[in-house]
Amino acid sequence: MTTSSIAEHFIVYHPANPVIQRARDPSFTQYKDYATSPNGSFFAILAKNSVNTFTLSVFGSSTILRADSVIKVNDLYPDVTPRPLLFTDQADVKWSPDSKHVAIGFSKGQLIVVDWRNSQGICNVFEDIIPDCHLHGPSGFDFDPRSKHCVMTVAASDMALYRVNTEDKKILACCNDLGSFVDCFKYSYDSNYIVAALFSRKIKVLDTEDLSALFEIDLTVLCPDFEDISQKLGSVAPNMTCLSLTSTGEQAAIACWDRKIRVVQLLKVLDLQCLCKFAILSVVTPSNVNKLPIPHLIKDYLYSFPYNP
């Protein structure tokens, strides 16, 4: 039998006959986030302990007897500390594609990357690479699936997306013409594009290399009932809290502040014909498509969903 006090409870585990028993955690730990590594062999838990510091613990999925690595975040990054009030911190933990690095975003606007095996700090993104701003939200970052562990995209407080190399500590690309804060974003499964949900209630699809805009969808037109949270409730919270893509990349599901999940049709393949369509619709509204001196078949294609009003 083995025991551990993760997940705010003591867990009793036997491989032949798994049994879970719950008990109060005597250390009064506040568990902030949990993530499983892409290779399925490890899981990481970020916790705020009783001495008001963050601790990252990595466990092997085959045993929960003890942690494979325990990192005191404050030892690596002294400026990364919790807020003094209880339950006011939010954090998000994400693994690199090769399961070697762990990135943690904090609600205070900090983003760090650690090598969990060697208990080493790799990068404090908004100190080492983008010092003039901070992370817009604790979930506003993700590793590039094509990279082993050194390339990631982050949403900053200056309404821009940055593609950075955390090992070389340099900016690879920047998209600063979004016109709004990024509420959340997601890489497509084939890594050919990024789908970003903006506070302005628009969906933008960006190229993964240079972050150039491929097309956008305006949810205020497609979903007239989708109101702005800042105008409806006077809140500065995100309009869209979570975004997920289907495995084919053809649909995006967006969780919105009004407790509705909206599914948007995307394009699986962005060929030249599709890109020309969105280039035209970026300067011509649907109501004026009929006035264009082009064949009716092309007009019908321009009217087809999705469109950019």
Coordinates of C-alpha atoms in Angstrom, one line a residue:
M1 CA 0.0 0.0 0.0
T2 CA 1.2 3.5 -0.7
T3 CA 0.0 6.9 0.5
S4 CA 0.2 10.5 -0.7
S5 CA -1.5 13.8 0.1
I6 CA -2.1 15.1 -3.4
A7 CA -5.4 16.5 -4.5
E8 CA -6.1 17.8 -1.0
H9 CA -6.7 14.3 0.3
F10 CA -4.7 11.3 1.4
I11 CA -4.8 8.7 -1.4
V12 CA -4.3 5.0 -0.6
Y13 CA -3.4 3.0 -3.6
H14 CA -2.7 -0.6 -4.4
P15 CA -2.0 -1.6 -8.0
A16 CA -4.0 -4.8 -7.9
N17 CA -7.0 -3.3 -6.1
P18 CA -7.1 0.5 -6.3
V19 CA -8.8 2.1 -3.3
I20 CA -9.2 5.8 -2.6
Q21 CA -9.7 7.0 0.9
R22 CA -10.3 10.7 1.7
A23 CA -8.9 12.6 4.6
R24 CA -8.2 16.2 5.5
D25 CA -4.8 17.5 4.3
P26 CA -2.9 18.5 7.5
S27 CA -0.6 20.9 5.6
F28 CA -3.5 23.3 4.5
T29 CA -2.2 23.3 1.0
Q30 CA -4.1 25.3 -1.7
Y31 CA -3.9 23.3 -5.0
K32 CA -3.9 25.6 -8.0
D33 CA -3.6 23.5 -11.1
Y34 CA -2.9 20.0 -12.4
A35 CA -1.6 18.9 -15.8
T36 CA -0.7 15.5 -17.3
S37 CA 2.4 15.3 -19.5
P38 CA 1.9 14.6 -23.3
N39 CA 3.7 11.2 -23.0
G40 CA 1.3 10.2 -20.2
S41 CA 4.1 9.3 -17.8
F42 CA 4.0 12.3 -15.4
F43 CA 1.6 14.8 -13.9
A44 CA 2.4 18.1 -12.4
I45 CA 0.7 19.9 -9.5
L46 CA 1.1 23.5 -8.6
A47 CA 0.3 24.3 -5.0
K48 CA 0.4 27.3 -2.6
N49 CA 1.6 26.2 0.8
S50 CA 1.2 27.5 4.3
V51 CA 4.3 29.7 4.1
N52 CA 2.8 31.6 1.2
T53 CA 5.1 30.2 -1.6
F54 CA 4.3 28.2 -4.7
T55 CA 5.6 24.6 -5.1
L56 CA 5.6 22.5 -8.3
S57 CA 5.5 18.8 -7.7
V58 CA 5.9 16.2 -10.5
F59 CA 4.8 12.6 -10.0
G60 CA 5.2 9.5 -12.1
S61 CA 1.9 8.0 -13.2
S62 CA 3.1 4.5 -12.2
T63 CA 3.4 5.4 -8.5
I64 CA 2.2 8.1 -6.1
L65 CA 4.5 7.1 -3.2
R66 CA 6.6 10.2 -3.6
A67 CA 7.2 13.1 -6.1
D68 CA 9.9 12.7 -8.7
S69 CA 10.6 16.4 -8.4
V70 CA 9.6 19.1 -6.0
I71 CA 10.5 22.7 -7.0
K72 CA 10.0 25.7 -4.8
V73 CA 9.2 28.3 -7.3
N74 CA 10.4 31.1 -5.1
D75 CA 13.9 29.7 -5.0
L76 CA 14.2 29.9 -8.8
Y77 CA 12.2 33.1 -9.3
P78 CA 12.1 35.2 -6.1
D79 CA 9.7 37.7 -7.6
V80 CA 7.0 35.0 -8.2
T81 CA 5.1 35.0 -5.0
P82 CA 1.4 34.5 -4.2
R83 CA -1.0 37.3 -3.2
P84 CA -1.3 37.7 0.5
L85 CA -5.1 37.1 0.5
L86 CA -6.4 33.5 0.4
F87 CA -7.9 32.1 -2.8
T88 CA -7.0 35.2 -4.9
D89 CA -4.4 33.5 -7.1
Q90 CA -5.1 31.7 -10.4
A91 CA -2.5 29.7 -12.3
D92 CA -2.2 27.5 -15.3
V93 CA 0.3 24.6 -15.8
K94 CA 1.2 23.4 -19.2
W95 CA 3.8 20.8 -20.4
S96 CA 6.1 21.2 -23.4
P97 CA 5.5 18.7 -26.2
D98 CA 8.5 16.5 -25.3
S99 CA 7.5 16.5 -21.5
K100 CA 10.8 18.0 -20.5
H101 CA 9.7 21.5 -19.5
V102 CA 6.8 22.9 -17.5
A103 CA 5.4 26.4 -18.0
I104 CA 3.3 28.2 -15.4
G105 CA 1.2 31.3 -15.9
F106 CA 0.0 33.3 -13.0
S107 CA -2.8 35.8 -12.5
K108 CA -0.3 38.4 -11.5
G109 CA 0.9 38.5 -15.1
Q110 CA 4.0 36.3 -14.8
L111 CA 5.0 33.4 -17.0
I112 CA 7.9 31.0 -16.1
V113 CA 9.4 27.9 -17.7
V114 CA 11.3 25.3 -15.6
D115 CA 13.3 22.1 -16.3
W116 CA 11.6 19.9 -13.8
R117 CA 14.1 17.0 -14.0
N118 CA 17.0 19.3 -13.1
S119 CA 15.0 21.7 -10.9
Q120 CA 16.3 24.6 -13.0
G121 CA 14.7 27.8 -14.2
I122 CA 14.7 28.2 -18.0
C123 CA 13.0 31.6 -18.5
N124 CA 10.9 34.3 -17.0
V125 CA 9.2 35.3 -20.2
F126 CA 8.1 38.8 -19.2
E127 CA 11.4 39.7 -17.6
D128 CA 13.9 38.0 -20.0
I129 CA 12.1 38.5 -23.3
I130 CA 9.1 40.9 -23.2
P131 CA 9.9 43.3 -20.3
D132 CA 7.5 46.1 -21.2
C133 CA 4.3 44.2 -20.5
H134 CA 2.9 41.2 -18.7
L135 CA 0.8 38.0 -19.3
H136 CA -2.8 39.0 -20.1
G137 CA -4.3 36.0 -18.3
P138 CA -2.9 32.9 -16.5
S139 CA -4.0 30.7 -19.5
G140 CA -2.7 33.0 -22.2
F141 CA 0.2 30.9 -23.4
D142 CA 0.9 27.6 -25.1
F143 CA 3.9 25.6 -26.5
D144 CA 4.2 25.2 -30.2
P145 CA 3.4 21.5 -30.9
R146 CA 6.1 21.4 -33.6
S147 CA 8.8 22.4 -31.0
K148 CA 10.3 20.1 -28.5
H149 CA 10.2 22.6 -25.6
C150 CA 11.7 25.9 -26.6
V151 CA 9.1 27.7 -28.7
M152 CA 5.8 29.1 -27.4
T153 CA 3.2 31.7 -28.1
V154 CA 2.0 34.1 -25.4
A155 CA -0.8 36.7 -25.2
A156 CA 0.5 39.9 -23.6
S157 CA -1.2 42.9 -21.9
D158 CA -0.4 45.2 -24.9
M159 CA -3.0 43.4 -27.0
A160 CA -0.4 41.5 -28.9
L161 CA 0.6 37.9 -29.5
Y162 CA 4.3 37.0 -29.3
R163 CA 6.0 33.9 -30.6
V164 CA 9.2 33.4 -28.5
N165 CA 12.1 31.1 -28.0
T166 CA 12.5 30.5 -24.3
E167 CA 16.1 29.1 -24.6
D168 CA 17.5 31.8 -26.8
K169 CA 15.3 34.3 -25.0
K170 CA 14.3 36.2 -28.2
I171 CA 11.1 37.2 -30.0
L172 CA 10.5 35.2 -33.2
A173 CA 7.3 36.9 -34.4
C174 CA 4.7 39.4 -33.2
C175 CA 1.1 40.2 -34.1
N176 CA 0.2 43.6 -32.7
D177 CA -2.7 44.5 -34.9
L178 CA -5.4 42.4 -33.2
G179 CA -7.2 45.5 -32.0
S180 CA -8.3 43.7 -28.8
F181 CA -7.0 41.6 -25.9
V182 CA -6.7 37.9 -26.5
D183 CA -9.1 36.0 -24.1
C184 CA -7.8 32.6 -25.1
F185 CA -6.2 30.8 -28.1
K186 CA -5.4 27.3 -29.3
Y187 CA -3.0 25.7 -31.8
S188 CA -4.7 23.5 -34.4
Y189 CA -3.9 19.8 -34.1
D190 CA -1.8 19.9 -37.3
S191 CA -0.1 23.1 -36.0
N192 CA -0.8 24.9 -39.2
Y193 CA -2.6 27.8 -37.6
I194 CA -3.6 29.4 -34.3
V195 CA -7.3 30.2 -33.4
A196 CA -7.5 33.2 -31.1
A197 CA -10.7 34.4 -29.3
L198 CA -10.6 38.1 -28.7
F199 CA -12.3 40.3 -26.1
S200 CA -14.0 42.1 -29.0
R201 CA -15.9 38.9 -29.6
K202 CA -14.1 38.1 -32.8
I203 CA -12.3 34.9 -33.8
K204 CA -9.0 35.3 -35.6
V205 CA -7.1 32.5 -37.4
L206 CA -3.4 33.2 -37.5
D207 CA -0.4 31.6 -39.3
T208 CA 1.8 29.8 -36.8
E209 CA 5.1 31.0 -38.2
D210 CA 4.7 34.8 -38.5
L211 CA 1.3 35.2 -36.7
S212 CA -0.1 36.9 -39.7
A213 CA -3.9 37.0 -39.9
L214 CA -5.5 34.5 -42.3
F215 CA -9.2 35.4 -41.6
E216 CA -11.5 36.4 -38.9
I217 CA -15.1 35.7 -37.8
D218 CA -17.2 38.3 -36.1
L219 CA -19.4 36.7 -33.4
T220 CA -21.4 39.9 -32.9
V221 CA -22.9 39.3 -36.3
L222 CA -23.1 35.5 -36.3
C223 CA -24.5 35.5 -32.7
P224 CA -26.5 38.7 -32.1
D225 CA -27.4 37.5 -28.6
F226 CA -23.7 37.5 -27.5
E227 CA -23.4 40.7 -25.4
D228 CA -20.3 42.4 -24.2
I229 CA -19.7 41.5 -20.5
S230 CA -18.2 45.0 -19.9
Q231 CA -21.4 46.7 -21.1
K232 CA -23.8 44.1 -19.6
L233 CA -22.3 43.7 -16.2
G234 CA -19.5 46.3 -16.1
S235 CA -17.0 43.6 -15.6
V236 CA -13.4 43.4 -17.1
A237 CA -13.6 39.6 -17.2
P238 CA -13.0 37.8 -20.5
N239 CA -16.0 37.5 -22.9
M240 CA -14.7 34.1 -23.9
T241 CA -13.2 31.9 -21.2
C242 CA -12.2 28.7 -23.1
L243 CA -11.6 27.5 -26.7
S244 CA -11.3 24.0 -28.0
L245 CA -10.9 22.6 -31.5
T246 CA -12.1 19.4 -33.0
S247 CA -9.4 16.9 -34.1
T248 CA -10.0 17.8 -37.7
G249 CA -9.7 21.5 -37.0
E250 CA -13.0 22.2 -38.8
Q251 CA -15.0 23.5 -35.8
A252 CA -14.2 25.5 -32.7
A253 CA -16.2 25.4 -29.5
I254 CA -16.0 28.6 -27.4
A255 CA -17.2 28.9 -23.8
C256 CA -18.6 32.4 -23.2
W257 CA -19.3 34.4 -20.1
D258 CA -23.1 34.2 -20.6
R259 CA -23.0 30.4 -19.9
K260 CA -23.4 29.4 -23.5
I261 CA -21.0 27.4 -25.7
R262 CA -20.9 28.5 -29.3
V263 CA -19.6 26.3 -32.1
V264 CA -18.1 28.0 -35.0
Q265 CA -17.3 26.4 -38.4
L266 CA -13.7 26.8 -39.5
L267 CA -11.8 25.6 -42.6
K268 CA -9.8 22.4 -42.5
V269 CA -7.5 23.4 -45.4
L270 CA -6.6 27.0 -46.1
D271 CA -5.9 26.8 -49.8
L272 CA -5.4 29.8 -52.2
Q273 CA -9.2 29.9 -53.0
C274 CA -10.1 30.2 -49.3
L275 CA -7.4 32.8 -48.6
C276 CA -8.6 34.9 -51.6
K277 CA -12.2 34.7 -50.3
F278 CA -11.2 36.1 -46.9
A279 CA -9.0 38.7 -48.5
I280 CA -12.0 40.0 -50.5
L281 CA -14.4 39.8 -47.5
S282 CA -11.9 41.8 -45.4
V283 CA -12.7 44.9 -47.5
V284 CA -16.1 44.1 -48.9
T285 CA -19.2 43.6 -46.7
P286 CA -21.6 40.7 -47.5
S287 CA -24.3 43.3 -48.4
N288 CA -22.0 44.6 -51.2
V289 CA -20.9 41.3 -52.6
N290 CA -23.8 41.3 -55.1
K291 CA -22.5 44.6 -56.6
L292 CA -19.1 43.1 -57.5
P293 CA -18.5 42.6 -61.2
I294 CA -17.8 38.8 -60.8
P295 CA -19.7 35.6 -61.9
H296 CA -22.6 34.5 -59.8
L297 CA -20.9 31.2 -58.8
I298 CA -18.1 33.2 -57.2
K299 CA -20.6 35.4 -55.4
D300 CA -22.3 32.3 -54.0
Y301 CA -18.9 31.1 -52.7
L302 CA -18.2 34.5 -51.1
Y303 CA -21.6 34.3 -49.3
S304 CA -20.9 30.8 -47.9
F305 CA -20.2 30.4 -44.2
P306 CA -18.0 31.5 -42.5
Y307 CA -17.7 35.1 -43.6
N308 CA -16.2 38.4 -42.3
P309 CA -18.9 41.1 -42.3

